[in-house]
Backbone as ProteinMPNN parsed JSONL, in Angstrom:
{"seq_chain_A": "MSKISESKSTLSHHGTAYDEDLDNDEIVNIKGFWIFRSKLGLAKRVFEKHPETTTKFCLKSEFAKETYLTALLDLIDMINMLPQQSLFEAELKDAENTILDLEAAGFKLDWLKRKLEEIRVTKKKAKNRTARMRELDRKIQKHLEELSVLQEEMKKEQFEAMCDKPEYYLDSLCLNEVTCDSSEPITK", "coords_chain_A": {"N_chain_A": [[31.892, 22.613, 15.414], [30.254, 25.193, 13.631], [29.465, 28.018, 14.927], [26.048, 28.64, 14.313], [24.897, 32.0, 12.809], [22.408, 34.173, 12.889], [20.014, 36.625, 12.233], [17.505, 39.402, 12.358], [14.274, 40.465, 11.144], [11.841, 42.721, 10.029], [11.23, 42.547, 8.267], [8.341, 42.378, 5.665], [5.825, 40.166, 3.807], [3.837, 40.872, 2.457], [1.19, 40.764, 0.298], [2.131, 38.165, -1.043], [2.331, 34.819, -0.903], [3.239, 33.859, 1.25], [1.222, 34.881, 2.746], [-1.227, 33.919, 3.308], [0.009, 31.285, 4.469], [1.503, 31.772, 7.233], [0.941, 33.951, 8.82], [2.315, 36.911, 9.593], [4.874, 36.065, 10.305], [7.861, 36.603, 11.977], [10.948, 37.114, 10.179], [14.08, 35.82, 9.488], [17.367, 36.23, 9.182], [19.617, 33.44, 8.103], [22.939, 32.339, 7.428], [23.117, 33.817, 4.997], [20.608, 33.813, 4.237], [17.108, 34.906, 3.799], [14.592, 33.565, 5.567], [11.887, 32.377, 7.26], [11.216, 32.774, 10.848], [9.684, 30.519, 11.862], [10.54, 28.149, 10.159], [13.095, 28.174, 10.725], [14.35, 26.59, 12.773], [14.949, 23.974, 11.201], [16.3, 24.869, 9.512], [19.034, 25.731, 10.513], [19.644, 22.599, 11.461], [20.114, 21.779, 8.888], [22.294, 23.042, 8.057], [24.014, 22.585, 9.922], [24.193, 19.93, 10.01], [24.854, 19.046, 7.497], [27.132, 20.867, 5.849], [27.572, 21.477, 3.596], [25.898, 21.659, 2.148], [25.335, 24.866, 0.95], [27.56, 25.374, -0.383], [28.311, 25.865, -2.964], [26.168, 27.547, -3.993], [24.61, 29.916, -6.295], [22.93, 32.042, -6.581], [22.15, 35.381, -6.255], [20.348, 36.916, -6.522], [17.741, 38.285, -4.134], [15.162, 37.26, -2.89], [15.226, 35.068, -4.748], [16.655, 33.326, -3.627], [16.185, 33.081, -1.165], [13.444, 31.262, -1.961], [14.01, 28.996, -2.973], [15.499, 28.23, -0.968], [13.332, 27.803, 0.531], [11.815, 25.712, -0.466], [13.366, 24.08, -0.073], [13.663, 22.995, 2.622], [10.975, 22.861, 2.559], [10.508, 20.151, 1.396], [11.96, 18.588, 2.426], [10.667, 18.949, 5.104], [8.549, 17.271, 3.605], [9.247, 14.845, 3.734], [10.24, 14.193, 5.922], [7.762, 14.444, 7.554], [5.813, 12.392, 6.277], [5.129, 8.852, 6.679], [7.575, 7.233, 5.179], [6.87, 4.685, 3.887], [4.164, 5.588, 2.632], [4.438, 7.503, 0.902], [4.662, 8.181, -2.766], [4.982, 6.563, -5.846], [4.688, 9.015, -7.9], [5.176, 11.302, -6.086], [7.928, 10.483, -5.347], [9.164, 10.904, -7.388], [8.724, 13.569, -8.171], [10.136, 14.867, -5.996], [12.559, 14.32, -6.561], [13.014, 15.732, -9.244], [12.636, 17.814, -8.061], [14.976, 17.894, -6.458], [16.789, 18.095, -8.72], [16.902, 20.761, -9.454], [17.195, 21.94, -7.841], [20.268, 21.592, -7.418], [20.912, 22.454, -9.548], [20.81, 25.281, -9.27], [23.437, 25.229, -7.443], [23.207, 24.048, -5.202], [24.147, 21.451, -2.653], [23.133, 18.521, -2.62], [23.841, 15.658, -1.929], [23.319, 14.04, -0.11], [20.207, 14.312, 0.171], [19.353, 12.843, -2.117], [20.619, 10.507, -0.942], [18.967, 9.789, 0.924], [16.374, 10.117, -0.404], [17.031, 7.817, -2.549], [17.482, 5.69, -0.478], [14.654, 5.677, 0.437], [12.801, 4.99, -1.471], [13.925, 2.253, -1.616], [13.187, 1.384, 0.618], [10.413, 1.222, 0.228], [10.854, -0.477, -2.146], [10.763, -2.936, -1.29], [8.65, -3.313, 0.75], [7.385, -3.736, -0.56], [7.519, -5.468, -2.093], [6.95, -7.352, 0.277], [4.76, -6.657, 0.975], [3.571, -7.988, -1.542], [4.748, -11.129, -1.343], [3.78, -11.736, 1.464], [0.502, -11.2, 0.762], [0.382, -13.518, -1.164], [1.436, -16.141, 0.165], [-0.674, -15.863, 2.009], [-2.663, -16.413, 0.36], [-1.743, -19.129, -0.365], [-2.115, -20.273, 2.11], [-4.861, -20.295, 2.89], [-5.703, -21.789, 0.591], [-4.71, -24.062, 1.38], [-6.322, -24.44, 4.371], [-8.31, -24.948, 2.684], [-8.551, -27.51, 1.336], [-7.438, -28.794, 4.027], [-9.638, -28.875, 5.417], [-11.712, -30.009, 3.605], [-10.309, -32.745, 3.89], [-10.024, -33.063, 6.175], [-13.024, -32.993, 6.767], [-13.606, -35.41, 5.13], [-12.074, -37.281, 6.846], [-14.215, -37.895, 9.31], [-16.319, -38.507, 8.226], [-15.43, -41.296, 7.316], [-14.579, -42.166, 9.967], [-17.204, -42.306, 10.649], [-18.05, -44.235, 9.095], [-16.745, -46.113, 9.92], [-17.23, -46.556, 13.027], [-19.666, -47.713, 12.412], [-19.304, -50.063, 10.744], [-18.201, -51.826, 12.803], [-18.739, -55.36, 14.163], [-20.702, -57.029, 16.045], [-20.519, -57.842, 18.885], [-22.657, -59.422, 21.242], [-22.982, -61.428, 23.53], [-25.089, -63.777, 22.582], [-24.869, -63.978, 20.132], [-22.437, -65.112, 20.059], [-22.953, -67.9, 21.307], [-22.843, -70.625, 19.631], [-24.142, -73.039, 17.711], [-26.758, -74.275, 18.365], [-26.479, -74.561, 21.502], [-27.166, -73.674, 24.249], [-26.838, -70.415, 25.957], [-26.284, -70.119, 29.186], [-25.202, -67.615, 31.865], [-24.634, -69.02, 34.338], [-23.782, -71.378, 33.734], [-21.21, -73.561, 32.631], [-19.825, -72.956, 29.217], [-19.83, -75.497, 26.784], [-18.983, -77.533, 24.032]], "CA_chain_A": [[30.934, 22.936, 14.535], [30.747, 26.735, 13.562], [27.603, 28.724, 15.194], [25.359, 29.83, 13.015], [24.449, 33.128, 13.176], [21.424, 34.388, 12.37], [19.755, 38.348, 12.091], [16.261, 39.1, 12.506], [14.216, 41.413, 9.911], [10.952, 42.713, 10.439], [10.443, 42.755, 6.595], [6.974, 41.33, 5.454], [5.859, 39.761, 2.359], [1.992, 41.535, 2.164], [0.619, 40.193, -0.695], [2.813, 37.118, -1.301], [1.557, 33.43, -0.908], [3.285, 33.82, 2.833], [0.426, 35.774, 4.061], [-1.877, 32.738, 3.838], [0.611, 30.5, 5.258], [2.137, 32.521, 8.008], [0.756, 35.461, 9.55], [3.239, 37.745, 10.436], [5.8, 34.979, 10.889], [9.301, 37.18, 11.979], [11.624, 36.914, 8.873], [15.541, 35.836, 9.994], [18.604, 35.384, 7.846], [21.179, 32.755, 8.427], [23.973, 31.759, 6.486], [22.926, 34.562, 4.033], [19.458, 33.365, 3.462], [16.104, 35.271, 4.698], [13.516, 32.757, 6.01], [10.59, 32.376, 8.298], [11.155, 31.718, 11.821], [9.08, 29.134, 11.569], [11.603, 26.969, 8.945], [14.729, 28.246, 11.358], [14.963, 25.025, 13.434], [15.156, 23.357, 10.279], [17.344, 25.178, 8.396], [20.379, 25.237, 11.651], [19.944, 21.538, 11.779], [20.526, 21.493, 7.962], [23.244, 23.779, 7.606], [25.286, 21.486, 10.616], [24.657, 18.311, 9.382], [25.351, 19.321, 6.219], [27.51, 22.339, 5.729], [28.313, 21.481, 2.525], [24.623, 22.113, 1.119], [25.354, 25.907, 0.226], [29.316, 25.983, -0.725], [28.386, 25.81, -4.431], [24.95, 28.163, -4.132], [25.507, 30.974, -7.066], [22.214, 33.031, -6.681], [22.254, 36.418, -5.951], [18.31, 37.267, -5.855], [17.546, 37.693, -2.387], [13.818, 36.155, -3.17], [15.398, 33.465, -5.321], [17.533, 32.437, -2.45], [14.149, 32.499, 0.006], [12.621, 30.631, -2.805], [15.048, 27.754, -3.046], [15.824, 27.622, 0.33], [11.965, 27.369, 1.111], [11.975, 24.473, -1.343], [14.569, 22.625, 0.024], [13.138, 22.911, 3.423], [9.326, 22.175, 2.805], [10.63, 19.22, 0.673], [12.877, 17.924, 3.695], [10.077, 18.357, 5.731], [7.703, 16.47, 3.654], [9.849, 13.859, 3.551], [10.237, 13.863, 7.462], [6.275, 13.735, 8.292], [5.104, 11.367, 5.585], [5.727, 7.919, 6.75], [8.338, 6.626, 4.086], [5.809, 3.803, 2.555], [3.053, 6.148, 1.877], [4.96, 8.059, -0.303], [4.068, 7.604, -4.121], [6.009, 6.803, -7.009], [5.214, 10.504, -8.48], [5.557, 12.345, -5.275], [9.232, 10.434, -5.121], [9.752, 11.909, -9.074], [8.351, 15.02, -7.863], [11.06, 14.93, -4.873], [13.745, 14.107, -7.323], [12.602, 16.434, -10.037], [13.454, 19.667, -6.908], [16.563, 17.911, -5.964], [17.754, 18.272, -9.477], [16.421, 21.812, -9.754], [18.101, 23.166, -6.583], [21.062, 21.521, -7.293], [20.967, 23.079, -10.483], [21.136, 26.618, -8.341], [24.201, 25.414, -6.748], [22.846, 23.51, -3.249], [24.819, 20.334, -2.719], [22.255, 17.618, -1.961], [24.332, 14.149, -2.286], [22.9, 13.601, 0.875], [19.0, 14.244, 0.613], [19.661, 12.005, -3.027], [20.835, 8.992, -1.191], [17.839, 9.232, 1.458], [15.511, 9.988, -1.19], [17.088, 6.369, -2.657], [16.799, 4.606, 0.679], [13.163, 5.893, 0.619], [12.628, 3.868, -2.654], [14.52, 0.836, -1.724], [12.628, 0.638, 1.978], [9.066, 0.902, -0.294], [10.527, -1.672, -2.764], [11.137, -3.952, -0.231], [7.648, -3.067, 1.885], [5.904, -3.889, -1.642], [7.81, -7.069, -2.362], [7.104, -8.133, 0.985], [3.406, -6.862, 0.706], [3.41, -9.197, -2.346], [5.089, -12.21, -0.707], [2.242, -12.059, 1.972], [-0.121, -11.931, 0.15], [0.787, -15.142, -1.769], [1.593, -17.021, 1.685], [-1.621, -15.812, 2.675], [-3.311, -16.937, -0.689], [-1.259, -20.492, -0.287], [-2.767, -20.789, 3.195], [-6.266, -20.246, 2.571], [-5.806, -23.066, 0.068], [-4.171, -25.253, 2.502], [-6.847, -24.708, 4.726], [-9.857, -25.515, 2.219], [-8.0, -28.592, 1.89], [-7.628, -29.896, 5.129], [-11.683, -28.39, 5.823], [-11.777, -31.286, 3.249], [-9.677, -33.6, 4.186], [-11.292, -33.283, 8.199], [-14.389, -34.147, 6.745], [-13.5, -37.464, 4.615], [-11.656, -38.475, 8.043], [-15.268, -37.692, 10.119], [-17.064, -39.822, 7.324], [-14.619, -42.484, 7.649], [-14.846, -42.386, 11.367], [-19.039, -42.67, 11.399], [-18.692, -45.612, 8.826], [-16.144, -47.623, 11.008], [-18.177, -47.67, 13.978], [-20.864, -48.437, 11.518], [-18.827, -51.181, 10.358], [-17.943, -52.588, 13.844], [-19.236, -56.111, 14.104], [-21.864, -56.529, 17.38], [-19.895, -58.768, 19.895], [-23.474, -59.737, 22.13], [-23.259, -62.866, 23.904], [-26.014, -64.569, 21.607], [-24.607, -64.334, 18.746], [-21.065, -65.981, 20.348], [-22.893, -69.123, 20.946], [-23.258, -71.862, 18.498], [-23.832, -74.997, 16.919], [-27.427, -74.793, 19.176], [-25.782, -74.304, 22.679], [-27.736, -72.537, 25.148], [-26.338, -69.818, 26.874], [-26.648, -69.401, 30.063], [-24.195, -67.386, 32.463], [-24.367, -69.815, 35.186], [-22.938, -72.535, 33.57], [-19.745, -73.911, 31.35], [-20.067, -73.262, 27.811], [-19.18, -76.442, 25.835], [-19.714, -77.534, 22.807]], "C_chain_A": [[31.273, 24.44, 14.425], [29.431, 26.622, 13.839], [27.405, 29.246, 14.494], [24.585, 30.711, 13.302], [22.763, 33.5, 12.542], [20.992, 36.234, 12.41], [18.152, 38.488, 11.959], [16.284, 40.501, 11.265], [13.132, 41.87, 10.533], [10.37, 43.151, 8.53], [9.17, 42.148, 6.352], [6.698, 41.418, 4.271], [4.466, 39.821, 2.35], [2.226, 41.255, 0.514], [0.981, 39.122, -1.071], [2.016, 36.101, -0.686], [2.042, 33.636, 0.582], [2.308, 34.327, 3.638], [-0.584, 34.594, 4.638], [-1.318, 31.897, 5.097], [1.088, 30.522, 6.678], [2.172, 33.569, 8.656], [1.391, 35.948, 10.206], [4.5, 37.36, 11.476], [7.172, 36.084, 11.139], [10.375, 36.031, 11.031], [13.271, 36.873, 9.848], [16.253, 35.118, 8.96], [19.514, 34.733, 8.756], [21.776, 32.16, 7.259], [23.171, 33.192, 5.133], [21.501, 34.379, 3.512], [18.088, 34.254, 4.669], [14.775, 34.071, 4.818], [12.759, 32.933, 7.01], [10.983, 31.856, 9.659], [10.852, 30.328, 11.993], [9.899, 28.064, 11.25], [12.816, 27.551, 9.899], [15.358, 27.098, 12.056], [15.787, 24.2, 12.266], [16.524, 23.636, 9.567], [18.766, 25.553, 9.178], [20.337, 23.796, 10.936], [20.462, 21.293, 9.705], [21.99, 21.293, 7.938], [24.656, 23.013, 8.512], [25.409, 20.633, 10.437], [25.102, 18.136, 8.159], [25.96, 20.705, 5.563], [27.453, 22.562, 4.309], [27.182, 21.738, 1.387], [24.677, 23.769, 0.367], [26.921, 26.113, 0.103], [29.223, 26.381, -2.07], [27.179, 27.042, -4.782], [25.115, 29.475, -5.142], [24.418, 31.81, -7.257], [22.039, 34.238, -5.814], [21.111, 37.141, -5.176], [18.247, 37.43, -4.631], [15.944, 36.685, -2.469], [14.444, 34.884, -3.67], [15.793, 32.693, -4.507], [16.505, 31.818, -1.595], [13.815, 31.578, -0.674], [13.3, 29.077, -2.472], [15.314, 27.247, -1.92], [14.613, 26.825, 1.196], [11.327, 25.892, 0.335], [12.415, 23.621, -0.706], [13.549, 22.242, 1.069], [12.117, 22.481, 3.848], [10.218, 20.901, 1.811], [11.356, 18.159, 1.665], [11.365, 17.844, 4.96], [8.63, 17.401, 5.677], [7.809, 15.08, 3.687], [9.885, 13.019, 5.467], [8.879, 13.306, 7.902], [5.883, 12.874, 7.39], [5.671, 10.182, 6.173], [6.337, 7.134, 5.08], [7.604, 5.578, 3.15], [4.441, 4.488, 2.06], [3.359, 7.0, 0.862], [5.029, 7.378, -1.695], [5.039, 7.692, -5.186], [6.675, 8.476, -7.872], [5.745, 11.668, -7.736], [7.945, 12.317, -5.026], [10.341, 11.379, -6.368], [9.694, 12.964, -8.557], [9.763, 15.061, -6.828], [12.434, 15.264, -5.524], [14.352, 15.536, -8.203], [12.711, 18.185, -8.834], [14.691, 19.213, -6.949], [16.933, 18.748, -6.85], [17.361, 20.271, -10.15], [17.028, 22.863, -8.243], [19.799, 22.718, -6.646], [21.838, 22.153, -8.466], [21.495, 24.775, -10.114], [22.633, 26.283, -7.49], [23.784, 24.948, -5.667], [23.676, 22.095, -3.696], [23.87, 19.668, -2.063], [22.365, 16.312, -2.118], [23.409, 13.699, -1.245], [21.338, 13.404, 1.257], [18.671, 12.888, -0.656], [19.452, 10.872, -2.445], [19.752, 9.23, 0.272], [16.982, 8.949, 0.851], [15.219, 8.119, -1.701], [17.139, 5.148, -1.194], [15.185, 4.444, 0.691], [12.362, 4.751, -0.259], [12.684, 2.752, -2.239], [13.903, 0.335, -0.661], [10.756, 0.19, 1.03], [9.238, -0.076, -1.509], [10.446, -2.786, -2.187], [10.284, -4.443, 0.468], [6.597, -3.652, 0.293], [5.92, -5.09, -2.149], [7.418, -7.559, -1.333], [5.579, -8.24, 1.267], [3.037, -8.174, -0.312], [3.399, -10.531, -1.781], [3.866, -12.555, 0.372], [1.368, -12.458, 1.304], [-0.589, -13.235, -0.717], [0.591, -15.945, -0.693], [0.15, -16.959, 1.959], [-2.625, -16.606, 1.808], [-3.268, -18.759, -0.656], [-2.427, -20.846, 1.142], [-4.524, -21.288, 3.135], [-6.951, -22.292, 1.895], [-5.757, -23.977, 0.665], [-5.525, -26.012, 3.153], [-8.358, -25.159, 4.654], [-9.492, -27.041, 2.327], [-8.413, -29.416, 2.919], [-8.959, -29.658, 5.301], [-11.811, -30.016, 4.839], [-11.4, -32.65, 3.629], [-10.387, -34.156, 5.866], [-12.583, -34.181, 7.748], [-14.538, -35.477, 6.055], [-12.987, -37.657, 6.178], [-13.085, -38.532, 9.01], [-16.496, -38.994, 8.89], [-15.949, -41.05, 7.626], [-14.586, -43.059, 8.774], [-16.194, -43.315, 11.877], [-18.624, -44.134, 10.568], [-17.709, -46.788, 9.482], [-16.59, -47.946, 11.956], [-18.961, -48.189, 13.19], [-20.48, -49.854, 11.355], [-18.691, -52.476, 11.149], [-18.869, -54.053, 14.046], [-19.674, -56.669, 15.704], [-21.445, -58.019, 17.869], [-21.071, -59.013, 21.209], [-23.137, -61.365, 22.434], [-23.994, -63.691, 23.54], [-25.046, -65.058, 20.809], [-22.86, -65.489, 19.049], [-21.244, -67.201, 20.458], [-23.419, -70.158, 19.58], [-23.392, -72.887, 18.408], [-25.163, -75.253, 18.215], [-27.253, -74.483, 20.692], [-26.326, -73.559, 22.969], [-26.431, -71.884, 25.857], [-26.598, -69.885, 27.743], [-25.624, -69.384, 31.232], [-23.489, -67.874, 33.804], [-23.81, -71.081, 35.059], [-21.734, -72.526, 32.549], [-20.354, -73.727, 30.155], [-19.395, -74.705, 27.598], [-19.96, -76.853, 24.257], [-19.51, -79.17, 22.249]], "O_chain_A": [[32.274, 24.937, 14.94], [28.557, 25.839, 13.466], [28.032, 30.13, 13.912], [23.589, 30.476, 13.986], [22.225, 32.802, 11.682], [21.915, 37.01, 12.657], [17.576, 37.559, 11.394], [17.181, 41.165, 10.745], [13.131, 41.575, 11.729], [9.476, 43.789, 7.974], [8.989, 41.168, 7.074], [7.054, 42.353, 3.554], [3.86, 38.756, 2.227], [3.191, 41.499, -0.21], [0.045, 38.652, -1.718], [1.064, 36.426, 0.023], [1.072, 33.58, 1.337], [2.33, 34.323, 4.868], [-0.787, 34.31, 5.819], [-1.801, 31.777, 6.223], [1.112, 29.477, 7.329], [3.192, 34.128, 9.06], [1.356, 35.718, 11.415], [4.943, 37.784, 12.543], [7.533, 36.432, 10.014], [10.545, 34.814, 11.093], [13.555, 37.712, 10.703], [16.067, 34.124, 8.257], [20.038, 35.166, 9.782], [21.199, 31.604, 6.324], [22.579, 32.531, 4.279], [21.233, 34.788, 2.382], [18.1, 34.234, 5.9], [14.073, 33.933, 3.816], [13.089, 33.853, 7.758], [11.113, 30.638, 9.786], [11.549, 29.334, 12.196], [9.984, 27.093, 12.002], [13.829, 27.024, 9.44], [16.527, 26.723, 11.978], [16.964, 23.852, 12.358], [17.449, 22.908, 9.208], [19.718, 25.686, 8.41], [20.939, 23.71, 9.865], [21.312, 20.425, 9.509], [22.703, 20.292, 7.865], [25.811, 22.874, 8.111], [26.513, 20.1, 10.543], [25.702, 17.125, 7.792], [25.288, 21.469, 4.869], [27.304, 23.688, 3.833], [27.363, 21.946, 0.187], [24.098, 23.909, -0.71], [27.404, 27.141, 0.576], [30.016, 27.244, -2.447], [27.275, 27.509, -5.916], [25.948, 30.244, -4.663], [24.65, 32.578, -8.191], [21.776, 34.055, -4.626], [20.924, 37.634, -4.064], [18.792, 36.572, -3.937], [15.85, 35.521, -2.079], [14.247, 33.796, -3.129], [15.469, 31.506, -4.473], [16.119, 30.67, -1.376], [13.809, 30.581, 0.048], [12.849, 28.256, -1.674], [15.391, 26.034, -1.722], [14.646, 25.893, 2.0], [10.396, 25.224, 0.785], [11.994, 22.465, -0.678], [12.674, 21.419, 0.8], [11.926, 21.915, 4.925], [11.037, 21.747, 1.451], [11.201, 16.946, 1.524], [11.109, 16.805, 5.568], [7.912, 16.961, 6.575], [6.889, 14.262, 3.677], [9.664, 11.904, 5.938], [8.69, 12.204, 8.418], [5.192, 12.149, 8.107], [6.891, 10.298, 6.28], [5.655, 6.663, 4.17], [7.696, 5.585, 1.922], [3.737, 3.968, 1.194], [2.548, 7.222, -0.038], [5.387, 6.207, -1.815], [5.77, 8.656, -5.411], [7.761, 8.944, -8.215], [6.401, 12.619, -8.162], [8.801, 13.168, -4.786], [11.397, 12.012, -6.374], [10.789, 13.504, -8.4], [10.627, 15.579, -7.536], [13.215, 16.155, -5.191], [15.404, 16.164, -8.081], [12.842, 19.363, -9.165], [15.577, 19.933, -7.41], [17.344, 19.868, -6.546], [17.681, 20.704, -11.257], [17.146, 24.051, -7.939], [20.594, 23.402, -6.002], [23.051, 22.36, -8.464], [22.445, 25.318, -10.677], [22.988, 27.24, -6.802], [24.115, 25.749, -4.793], [23.807, 21.737, -4.866], [23.612, 20.054, -0.923], [21.374, 15.638, -2.397], [22.616, 12.839, -1.627], [20.979, 12.699, 2.2], [17.887, 11.998, -0.326], [18.575, 10.101, -2.833], [20.04, 8.209, 0.897], [16.451, 7.853, 1.03], [14.242, 7.387, -1.546], [16.809, 3.962, -1.19], [14.575, 3.394, 0.895], [11.564, 3.904, 0.141], [11.69, 2.033, -2.342], [13.831, -0.89, -0.569], [10.116, -0.847, 1.206], [8.225, -0.561, -2.013], [9.935, -3.71, -2.819], [10.43, -5.561, 0.963], [5.386, -3.869, 0.248], [4.966, -5.753, -2.558], [7.327, -8.755, -1.61], [5.026, -9.275, 1.637], [2.373, -9.148, 0.044], [2.337, -11.144, -1.667], [3.099, -13.497, 0.175], [1.161, -13.648, 1.065], [-1.707, -13.74, -0.826], [-0.507, -16.494, -0.601], [-0.367, -18.056, 2.17], [-3.386, -17.398, 2.364], [-4.221, -19.519, -0.824], [-3.399, -21.596, 1.044], [-5.091, -22.366, 3.313], [-7.713, -23.205, 2.215], [-6.645, -24.829, 0.631], [-5.929, -27.16, 2.965], [-9.198, -25.496, 5.488], [-9.983, -27.759, 3.197], [-9.25, -30.318, 2.95], [-9.525, -30.751, 5.324], [-11.993, -31.065, 5.457], [-12.209, -33.578, 3.651], [-10.936, -35.142, 6.359], [-13.014, -35.294, 8.048], [-15.335, -36.38, 6.309], [-13.772, -38.384, 6.787], [-13.0, -39.573, 9.662], [-17.161, -40.008, 9.097], [-16.196, -41.599, 8.7], [-14.56, -44.287, 8.853], [-16.391, -44.224, 12.683], [-18.801, -45.174, 11.202], [-17.9, -48.004, 9.517], [-16.651, -49.136, 12.267], [-18.979, -49.418, 13.262], [-21.206, -50.762, 11.76], [-18.865, -53.633, 10.766], [-20.054, -53.722, 14.095], [-18.76, -56.663, 16.528], [-21.875, -59.078, 17.413], [-20.559, -58.83, 22.314], [-23.08, -62.27, 21.6], [-23.766, -64.749, 24.128], [-24.521, -66.171, 20.76], [-22.413, -66.361, 18.304], [-20.374, -67.968, 20.046], [-24.396, -70.099, 18.833], [-22.762, -73.746, 19.026], [-24.947, -76.15, 19.03], [-28.307, -74.001, 21.106], [-26.328, -72.53, 22.294], [-25.395, -72.446, 26.212], [-27.809, -69.676, 27.66], [-25.142, -70.419, 31.694], [-22.42, -67.513, 34.296], [-23.421, -71.786, 35.99], [-21.427, -71.587, 31.814], [-21.425, -74.302, 29.96], [-18.417, -74.992, 28.288], [-21.011, -76.563, 23.686], [-20.024, -79.53, 21.19]]}, "name": "protein", "num_of_chains": 1, "seq": "MSKISESKSTLSHHGTAYDEDLDNDEIVNIKGFWIFRSKLGLAKRVFEKHPETTTKFCLKSEFAKETYLTALLDLIDMINMLPQQSLFEAELKDAENTILDLEAAGFKLDWLKRKLEEIRVTKKKAKNRTARMRELDRKIQKHLEELSVLQEEMKKEQFEAMCDKPEYYLDSLCLNEVTCDSSEPITK"}
């Protein structure tokens, strides 16, 4: 891999939206793009891992180049920071539109489109899994209710079975007016 060079600038962007974001953040140049130092680490990783990203970039205006690269880096930050399942479909669609705009300016972002598709597939799987889990939970609750009814029926049957047992007392076994005495043998 080639070493990505950077140069410093003391340029300031007073009176721009950058003032509210980064007070006096130093601006550096990386591969012809002027960006804030706070974005340098991410920009280096993008250029090192995906060197094809800017091979067809066609804008000449420094401001446009900075704006487009910042949009790309902000998009990557958003995707990396948020748990992928928490991204809404609208956010994914907005990210997709941003990628289309960046590609129109010459960025080559197939790698980022693949990442978004992976996120979309992961979200779909998670959504399907959640729906399946809800359905299973509903079935479990239904079966638990049925089981509870069956348990109550079983208790009732057990109680009635206990009440239905014949009483086997010694007195009731002595028939035909024979008196029962435990000391004498029983004869008929």
